[in-house]
Short mmCIF file of C-alpha atoms in Angstrom, two decimals:
data_model
loop_
_atom_site.label_atom_id
_atom_site.label_comp_id
_atom_site.label_asym_id
_atom_site.label_seq_id
_atom_site.Cartn_x
_atom_site.Cartn_y
_atom_site.Cartn_z
CA MET A 1 24.69 1.57 2.69
CA ILE A 2 27.57 2.69 4.94
CA VAL A 3 25.86 1.26 8.03
CA LYS A 4 25.28 -2.10 6.32
CA ALA A 5 28.91 -2.14 5.19
CA LYS A 6 30.02 -1.77 8.83
CA LEU A 7 27.90 -4.76 9.78
CA TYR A 8 29.49 -6.85 7.05
CA ILE A 9 32.96 -5.71 8.13
CA SER A 10 32.26 -6.64 11.77
CA LEU A 11 31.12 -10.11 10.69
CA LEU A 12 34.24 -10.50 8.57
CA LEU A 13 36.45 -9.45 11.51
CA LEU A 14 34.78 -12.00 13.80
CA VAL A 15 35.40 -14.77 11.28
CA THR A 16 38.99 -13.59 10.82
CA VAL A 17 39.73 -13.61 14.57
CA LEU A 18 38.13 -17.05 14.86
CA ALA A 19 40.33 -18.35 12.03
CA ILE A 20 43.47 -16.80 13.57
CA GLY A 21 42.69 -18.46 16.91
CA ILE A 22 42.09 -21.92 15.42
CA ILE A 23 45.15 -21.83 13.21
CA GLY A 24 47.29 -20.38 16.03
CA PHE A 25 46.38 -23.09 18.56
CA ILE A 26 46.96 -25.82 15.96
CA ILE A 27 50.45 -24.47 15.17
CA ILE A 28 51.56 -23.31 18.62
CA SER A 29 49.99 -26.03 20.80
CA ASN A 30 49.78 -28.86 18.26
CA ASP A 31 46.05 -29.14 19.13
CA THR A 32 43.59 -31.10 17.05
CA LEU A 33 41.00 -29.14 15.04
CA VAL A 34 38.30 -29.76 17.65
CA ASP A 35 40.58 -28.77 20.54
CA ALA A 36 41.73 -25.64 18.65
CA VAL A 37 38.11 -24.59 18.01
CA TYR A 38 37.28 -25.20 21.68
CA MET A 39 40.23 -23.12 22.91
CA THR A 40 39.43 -20.32 20.47
CA ILE A 41 35.76 -20.15 21.41
CA ILE A 42 36.32 -20.10 25.20
CA THR A 43 39.06 -17.48 24.72
CA MET A 44 36.99 -15.19 22.48
CA SER A 45 33.89 -15.54 24.65
CA THR A 46 35.88 -15.13 27.89
CA VAL A 47 33.57 -17.64 29.63
CA GLY A 48 36.32 -18.73 31.99
CA PHE A 49 36.33 -22.47 31.33
CA GLY A 50 39.57 -24.32 32.08
CA THR A 51 42.22 -24.96 29.42
CA LEU A 52 42.88 -28.41 28.02
CA HIS A 53 46.49 -28.33 29.25
CA GLU A 54 48.99 -26.10 31.01
CA LEU A 55 49.89 -23.16 28.74
CA ASN A 56 53.52 -22.27 28.09
CA GLN A 57 54.80 -18.71 27.69
CA THR A 58 54.15 -18.58 23.93
CA GLU A 59 50.61 -19.95 24.31
CA LYS A 60 49.82 -17.43 27.07
CA ILE A 61 51.02 -14.51 24.96
CA PHE A 62 48.98 -15.76 21.97
CA THR A 63 45.90 -16.17 24.19
CA ILE A 64 46.28 -12.59 25.54
CA ILE A 65 46.57 -11.22 22.00
CA LEU A 66 43.50 -13.23 20.94
CA ILE A 67 41.47 -11.86 23.88
CA ILE A 68 42.44 -8.26 23.04
CA LEU A 69 41.55 -8.75 19.36
CA SER A 70 38.22 -10.30 20.36
CA ILE A 71 37.32 -7.40 22.67
CA ALA A 72 38.21 -4.87 19.95
CA VAL A 73 36.10 -6.70 17.36
CA TYR A 74 33.19 -7.01 19.83
CA GLY A 75 33.32 -3.28 20.47
CA TYR A 76 33.30 -2.48 16.75
CA SER A 77 30.45 -4.93 16.14
CA VAL A 78 28.32 -3.50 18.95
CA THR A 79 28.90 0.02 17.61
CA ALA A 80 27.93 -1.01 14.08
CA LEU A 81 24.82 -2.86 15.29
CA THR A 82 23.74 0.06 17.50
CA GLU A 83 24.19 2.52 14.63
CA TYR A 84 22.14 0.25 12.35
CA LEU A 85 19.26 0.04 14.83
CA ALA A 86 19.49 3.76 15.65
CA LYS A 87 18.86 4.63 12.01
CA ASP A 88 15.59 2.63 12.16
CA ASN A 89 16.66 0.48 9.21
CA PHE A 90 15.87 -2.74 11.03
CA PHE A 91 12.59 -1.60 12.55
CA GLN A 92 11.55 0.10 9.31
CA LEU A 93 12.06 -3.18 7.49
CA LEU A 94 9.92 -5.03 10.02
CA LYS A 95 7.22 -2.35 9.76
CA TYR A 96 7.23 -2.55 5.97
CA LYS A 97 6.93 -6.35 6.02
CA LYS A 98 4.02 -6.14 8.45
CA MET A 99 2.33 -3.57 6.19
CA GLN A 100 2.91 -5.83 3.18
CA GLN A 101 1.10 -8.64 4.99
CA LYS A 102 -1.89 -6.32 5.58
CA ILE A 103 -1.94 -5.37 1.91
CA GLN A 104 -1.97 -9.00 0.79
CA LYS A 105 -5.10 -9.56 2.89
CA LEU A 106 -7.03 -6.67 1.28
CA LYS A 107 -10.17 -7.43 -0.72
CA ASN A 108 -12.14 -5.09 -3.01
CA HIS A 109 -9.66 -2.29 -2.42
CA THR A 110 -8.45 0.50 -4.70
CA VAL A 111 -4.86 0.74 -5.91
CA VAL A 112 -3.68 4.34 -6.40
CA CYS A 113 -0.60 4.68 -8.62
CA GLY A 114 1.21 7.90 -7.81
CA TYR A 115 0.80 10.17 -4.78
CA GLY A 116 1.12 13.48 -6.56
CA ARG A 117 -1.55 16.17 -6.63
CA ASN A 118 -4.25 14.01 -8.24
CA GLY A 119 -3.31 10.84 -6.40
CA ARG A 120 -3.46 12.65 -3.07
CA GLN A 121 -6.94 13.99 -3.86
CA ALA A 122 -8.08 10.48 -4.76
CA VAL A 123 -6.79 9.14 -1.45
CA VAL A 124 -8.60 11.88 0.49
CA ARG A 125 -11.90 11.00 -1.19
CA LEU A 126 -11.42 7.25 -0.67
CA LYS A 127 -10.62 7.86 2.97
CA LYS A 128 -13.81 9.92 3.43
CA PHE A 129 -15.84 7.01 2.09
CA ASN A 130 -13.95 4.54 4.32
CA MET A 131 -12.89 2.52 1.29
CA PRO A 132 -9.72 0.40 1.56
CA TYR A 133 -6.84 1.53 -0.62
CA VAL A 134 -3.10 1.16 -1.15
CA VAL A 135 -0.72 3.62 -2.82
CA ILE A 136 2.20 2.76 -5.12
CA GLU A 137 4.92 5.42 -5.01
CA LYS A 138 8.70 5.59 -5.52
CA ASP A 139 9.53 9.15 -4.43
CA LYS A 140 11.29 9.02 -1.05
CA GLU A 141 9.79 12.26 0.28
CA LEU A 142 6.26 11.18 -0.62
CA LEU A 143 6.90 7.76 0.94
CA GLU A 144 7.85 9.49 4.20
CA GLU A 145 4.58 11.45 4.06
CA LEU A 146 2.60 8.26 3.47
CA ASP A 147 4.38 6.65 6.41
CA ARG A 148 3.61 9.59 8.70
CA ASN A 149 -0.07 9.46 7.72
CA ASN A 150 -0.27 5.68 8.30
CA ILE A 151 -1.32 5.06 4.70
CA LEU A 152 -0.72 1.60 3.24
CA TYR A 153 1.81 1.87 0.44
CA ILE A 154 4.11 -0.08 -1.85
CA GLU A 155 7.56 1.36 -2.52
CA GLY A 156 8.27 0.87 -6.18
CA ASP A 157 7.60 1.83 -9.78
CA ALA A 158 3.93 1.42 -10.70
CA THR A 159 4.91 0.70 -14.32
CA GLY A 160 6.53 -2.55 -13.18
CA ASP A 161 4.59 -5.78 -12.64
CA GLU A 162 6.31 -6.42 -9.30
CA ALA A 163 4.82 -3.36 -7.61
CA LEU A 164 1.34 -4.09 -8.98
CA GLU A 165 1.48 -7.69 -7.77
CA LYS A 166 2.59 -6.55 -4.30
CA ALA A 167 -0.53 -4.35 -4.17
CA ALA A 168 -2.72 -7.49 -4.39
CA LEU A 169 -4.11 -6.29 -7.70
CA GLU A 170 -5.85 -9.58 -8.41
CA ASN A 171 -8.12 -8.93 -5.39
CA ALA A 172 -8.66 -5.22 -6.08
CA LYS A 173 -11.95 -3.59 -7.00
CA SER A 174 -10.41 -0.71 -8.94
CA LEU A 175 -7.19 1.05 -9.91
CA ILE A 176 -6.48 4.76 -10.25
CA THR A 177 -3.34 5.65 -12.16
CA ALA A 178 -2.47 9.32 -11.64
CA LEU A 179 1.11 9.43 -12.88
CA PRO A 180 2.25 12.68 -14.55
CA SER A 181 3.24 10.96 -17.81
CA ASP A 182 0.58 9.66 -20.20
CA ALA A 183 3.05 7.03 -21.42
CA ASP A 184 3.52 5.74 -17.87
CA ASN A 185 -0.25 5.67 -17.30
CA LEU A 186 -0.68 3.72 -20.53
CA PHE A 187 1.91 1.19 -19.41
CA VAL A 188 0.20 0.81 -16.01
CA VAL A 189 -3.19 0.26 -17.66
CA LEU A 190 -1.76 -2.41 -19.97
CA SER A 191 -0.01 -4.25 -17.13
CA ALA A 192 -2.94 -3.97 -14.70
CA ARG A 193 -5.48 -5.24 -17.22
CA GLN A 194 -3.35 -8.34 -17.77
CA ILE A 195 -3.36 -9.08 -14.04
CA ASN A 196 -7.05 -8.35 -13.42
CA LYS A 197 -9.46 -8.63 -16.35
CA ASP A 198 -12.62 -7.50 -14.56
CA PHE A 199 -11.91 -4.56 -12.28
CA THR A 200 -12.34 -0.83 -12.97
CA ILE A 201 -9.34 1.16 -14.21
CA ILE A 202 -9.42 4.96 -14.03
CA SER A 203 -6.55 6.76 -15.71
CA ARG A 204 -5.34 10.34 -15.74
CA ALA A 205 -4.49 11.88 -19.13
CA SER A 206 -2.90 15.17 -20.11
CA ASN A 207 -3.47 15.05 -23.87
CA GLU A 208 -6.67 14.19 -25.71
CA SER A 209 -4.65 12.09 -28.16
CA SER A 210 -3.84 9.70 -25.31
CA CYS A 211 -7.49 8.97 -24.46
CA SER A 212 -8.16 6.55 -27.31
CA LYS A 213 -4.92 4.67 -26.60
CA LEU A 214 -5.79 4.33 -22.92
CA MET A 215 -9.26 3.03 -23.80
CA ILE A 216 -7.77 0.44 -26.15
CA ALA A 217 -5.28 -0.57 -23.45
CA GLY A 218 -8.15 -1.32 -21.07
CA ALA A 219 -9.00 1.85 -19.14
CA THR A 220 -12.63 2.03 -17.98
CA ASN A 221 -12.68 5.79 -17.47
CA ILE A 222 -10.25 8.56 -18.42
CA ILE A 223 -9.98 11.85 -16.54
CA MET A 224 -8.31 14.99 -17.89
CA PRO A 225 -7.80 17.24 -14.81
CA ASP A 226 -6.91 20.35 -16.82
CA LYS A 227 -10.02 20.04 -19.00
CA ILE A 228 -12.28 19.40 -16.02
CA GLY A 229 -10.77 22.35 -14.16
CA GLY A 230 -11.40 24.71 -17.08
CA GLU A 231 -14.97 23.51 -17.55
CA HIS A 232 -15.63 23.86 -13.82
CA MET A 233 -14.39 27.45 -13.78
CA ALA A 234 -16.55 28.31 -16.78
CA SER A 235 -19.56 26.65 -15.14
CA LEU A 236 -19.09 28.86 -12.07
CA VAL A 237 -19.58 31.83 -14.39
CA VAL A 238 -22.49 30.44 -16.42
CA THR A 239 -24.46 28.50 -13.78
CA PRO A 240 -22.86 29.25 -10.37
CA ASP A 241 -25.87 28.26 -8.23
CA LEU A 242 -26.27 24.93 -10.03
CA VAL A 243 -22.57 24.08 -9.65
CA GLU A 244 -22.61 24.95 -5.96
CA PHE A 245 -25.72 22.84 -5.41
CA VAL A 246 -24.20 19.82 -7.18
CA GLU A 247 -21.03 20.15 -5.09
CA LYS A 248 -23.10 20.04 -1.92
CA LEU A 249 -24.76 16.82 -3.10
CA THR A 250 -21.55 14.83 -3.02
CA ILE A 251 -19.77 15.42 0.26
CA THR A 252 -20.25 17.99 2.99
CA GLU A 253 -17.64 19.27 5.42
CA GLU A 254 -18.89 16.69 7.92
CA CYS A 255 -17.87 13.97 5.43
CA SER A 256 -21.50 12.90 4.97
CA THR A 257 -22.80 11.93 1.59
CA ASN A 258 -26.05 13.05 -0.02
CA LEU A 259 -25.83 10.50 -2.83
CA GLU A 260 -25.72 6.75 -2.51
CA GLU A 261 -25.17 4.00 -5.06
CA ILE A 262 -27.01 0.72 -4.47
CA ALA A 263 -25.89 -2.43 -6.27
CA ILE A 264 -28.93 -4.56 -7.10
CA ASN A 265 -26.84 -7.70 -6.58
CA ASP A 266 -26.34 -6.66 -2.93
CA LEU A 267 -30.09 -6.46 -2.24
CA PRO A 268 -32.07 -9.38 -0.75
CA SER A 269 -32.93 -11.95 -3.42
CA GLU A 270 -36.67 -11.21 -3.22
CA PHE A 271 -36.09 -7.80 -4.84
CA LEU A 272 -34.48 -9.20 -8.00
CA ASP A 273 -36.64 -8.72 -11.09
CA LYS A 274 -39.00 -6.53 -9.05
CA THR A 275 -39.51 -2.82 -9.75
CA ILE A 276 -38.27 0.39 -8.13
CA LEU A 277 -41.80 0.82 -6.80
CA ASP A 278 -41.57 -2.55 -5.01
CA LEU A 279 -38.34 -1.43 -3.33
CA ASP A 280 -40.27 1.45 -1.73
CA VAL A 281 -37.14 3.49 -0.97
CA ARG A 282 -39.03 6.74 -0.35
CA ARG A 283 -41.29 5.37 2.39
CA LYS A 284 -38.57 3.33 4.11
CA SER A 285 -35.87 5.99 4.27
CA GLY A 286 -37.09 9.28 2.78
CA CYS A 287 -34.55 9.01 -0.08
CA THR A 288 -35.46 9.45 -3.74
CA VAL A 289 -34.24 7.36 -6.67
CA ILE A 290 -32.76 9.79 -9.22
CA GLY A 291 -30.82 7.44 -11.48
CA PHE A 292 -30.55 3.89 -12.73
CA LYS A 293 -27.56 2.17 -14.35
CA THR A 294 -28.49 -0.88 -16.41
CA SER A 295 -26.44 -4.06 -16.69
CA LYS A 296 -25.27 -2.72 -20.09
CA ASN A 297 -23.81 0.41 -18.40
CA GLU A 298 -26.57 2.65 -19.74
CA TYR A 299 -27.72 5.49 -17.47
CA ILE A 300 -31.36 6.46 -17.00
CA ILE A 301 -32.00 9.82 -15.33
CA ASN A 302 -35.10 9.95 -13.10
CA PRO A 303 -36.20 6.38 -13.95
CA GLU A 304 -39.84 5.31 -13.99
CA ALA A 305 -41.21 3.52 -10.93
CA THR A 306 -41.89 0.50 -13.15
CA THR A 307 -38.19 0.05 -14.00
CA LYS A 308 -37.15 -3.55 -13.26
CA LEU A 309 -34.32 -4.24 -10.82
CA GLU A 310 -32.29 -6.51 -13.05
CA PRO A 311 -29.04 -8.23 -11.93
CA ASN A 312 -25.76 -6.31 -12.34
CA SER A 313 -27.56 -2.95 -12.33
CA ASN A 314 -27.33 -0.05 -9.86
CA LEU A 315 -29.63 2.53 -8.31
CA ILE A 316 -28.55 6.09 -7.52
CA VAL A 317 -30.51 7.67 -4.70
CA LEU A 318 -30.61 11.20 -3.29
CA GLY A 319 -31.22 12.12 0.33
CA ARG A 320 -30.02 14.04 3.36
CA PRO A 321 -27.20 12.44 5.38
CA ASN A 322 -29.57 11.05 8.03
CA GLN A 323 -31.81 9.60 5.30
CA ILE A 324 -28.83 7.98 3.59
CA LYS A 325 -27.81 6.47 6.94
CA LYS A 326 -31.32 5.07 7.41
CA LEU A 327 -31.27 3.70 3.87
CA ARG A 328 -28.12 1.71 4.62
CA GLN A 329 -29.83 0.22 7.65
CA VAL A 330 -33.07 -0.88 5.97
CA LEU A 331 -31.55 -2.36 2.80
#
C-alpha cells in the first residue's frame, strides 16, 4: 500500500508542476493557453526546443525554478516506480492474470477449496493421476507455497461466488471442499451446486450431524477424516495384511496405479450394449474386471461375464502397472 501511495503522489506532483508551469507562463509572459502548455512541456522535458520569444529576467528565473522542480519530481517518480517493480507487485499481477487465463481454459478439472492438510493431500493425489486442478485459498502463506510449487490457484474466499466463478466451475468435473469449518463447507456446496448442477462434489465434515445437511445441500460424497483415520488404525490391528494389500492396489511409490476405472461411454460405440465377455479385457491386456458401477450408481463386486455394458456405467479393473498401461492403449 505504501509503494502504491508513492506512485500516486508522484503522479500528483507531475500534474501539479505542469499546472504551475502553465499558469506561470500565462501570468508572467501573457501567453495563450496553447503557448503556455508548449513552454511548460518543453521546459519540463528539457528537450531543448527554442522558446516562442526572448525571455526577460523574470521569465528566465521562473523557467529555472520549473526545471529544478521537474528534475526533483522525476527523481521521486523514478524512485517510486523502481521500488514498485522491485517488490514484484507489477510482475506478480501480470503472472496472476496469465494464470487466470489458463484457469478459464480448463475443462473437466477439479476445484480444491482450501489448501490445508486435507486439501494438500487431495492435490498430491490429483497430481499423481495427472488430473487438472485449481486451488482456492486465501491464506497468504499458503498462497506463497502454491506459487512456489507452480500450482494453479485462485486467491479468495471459497465461500464467495466470485472465487468459484474464477475457478471456471461451470466447466469443472468435480469439486473438493476441504475447509476446516463444516459451516463453510456447507456454504461452498450450496453455492457450487447452483453454478454446476451435474458435477461431483466431495465435502469434508468434522461432525456426523453435518453429513445429512451437506447431502441435502448437494454433496455427492462426504468424507470424515477423523473417522476414517480411526477405522484405518483399527483395521491395521484386526486385518493388517489385508489393509496393506489394498493400499498397494491404489498407488505405488512409482506413482503407478493397479486399479483403473473405465467409463463405458468412452469405449468405441460397438461395445455399447455388449457384455463384459465381449470386451475381452483379460486377453487383450491381462487385467481383470473386479467391479461394475451401473447407470443407477449401484456397485456390483466381481460382476458376471454376461453383465451388459450399458451407457453411463463404469468398469473397475485390476492389473499390474504394465497391464494397466496396455489396457489404456487397446481401449
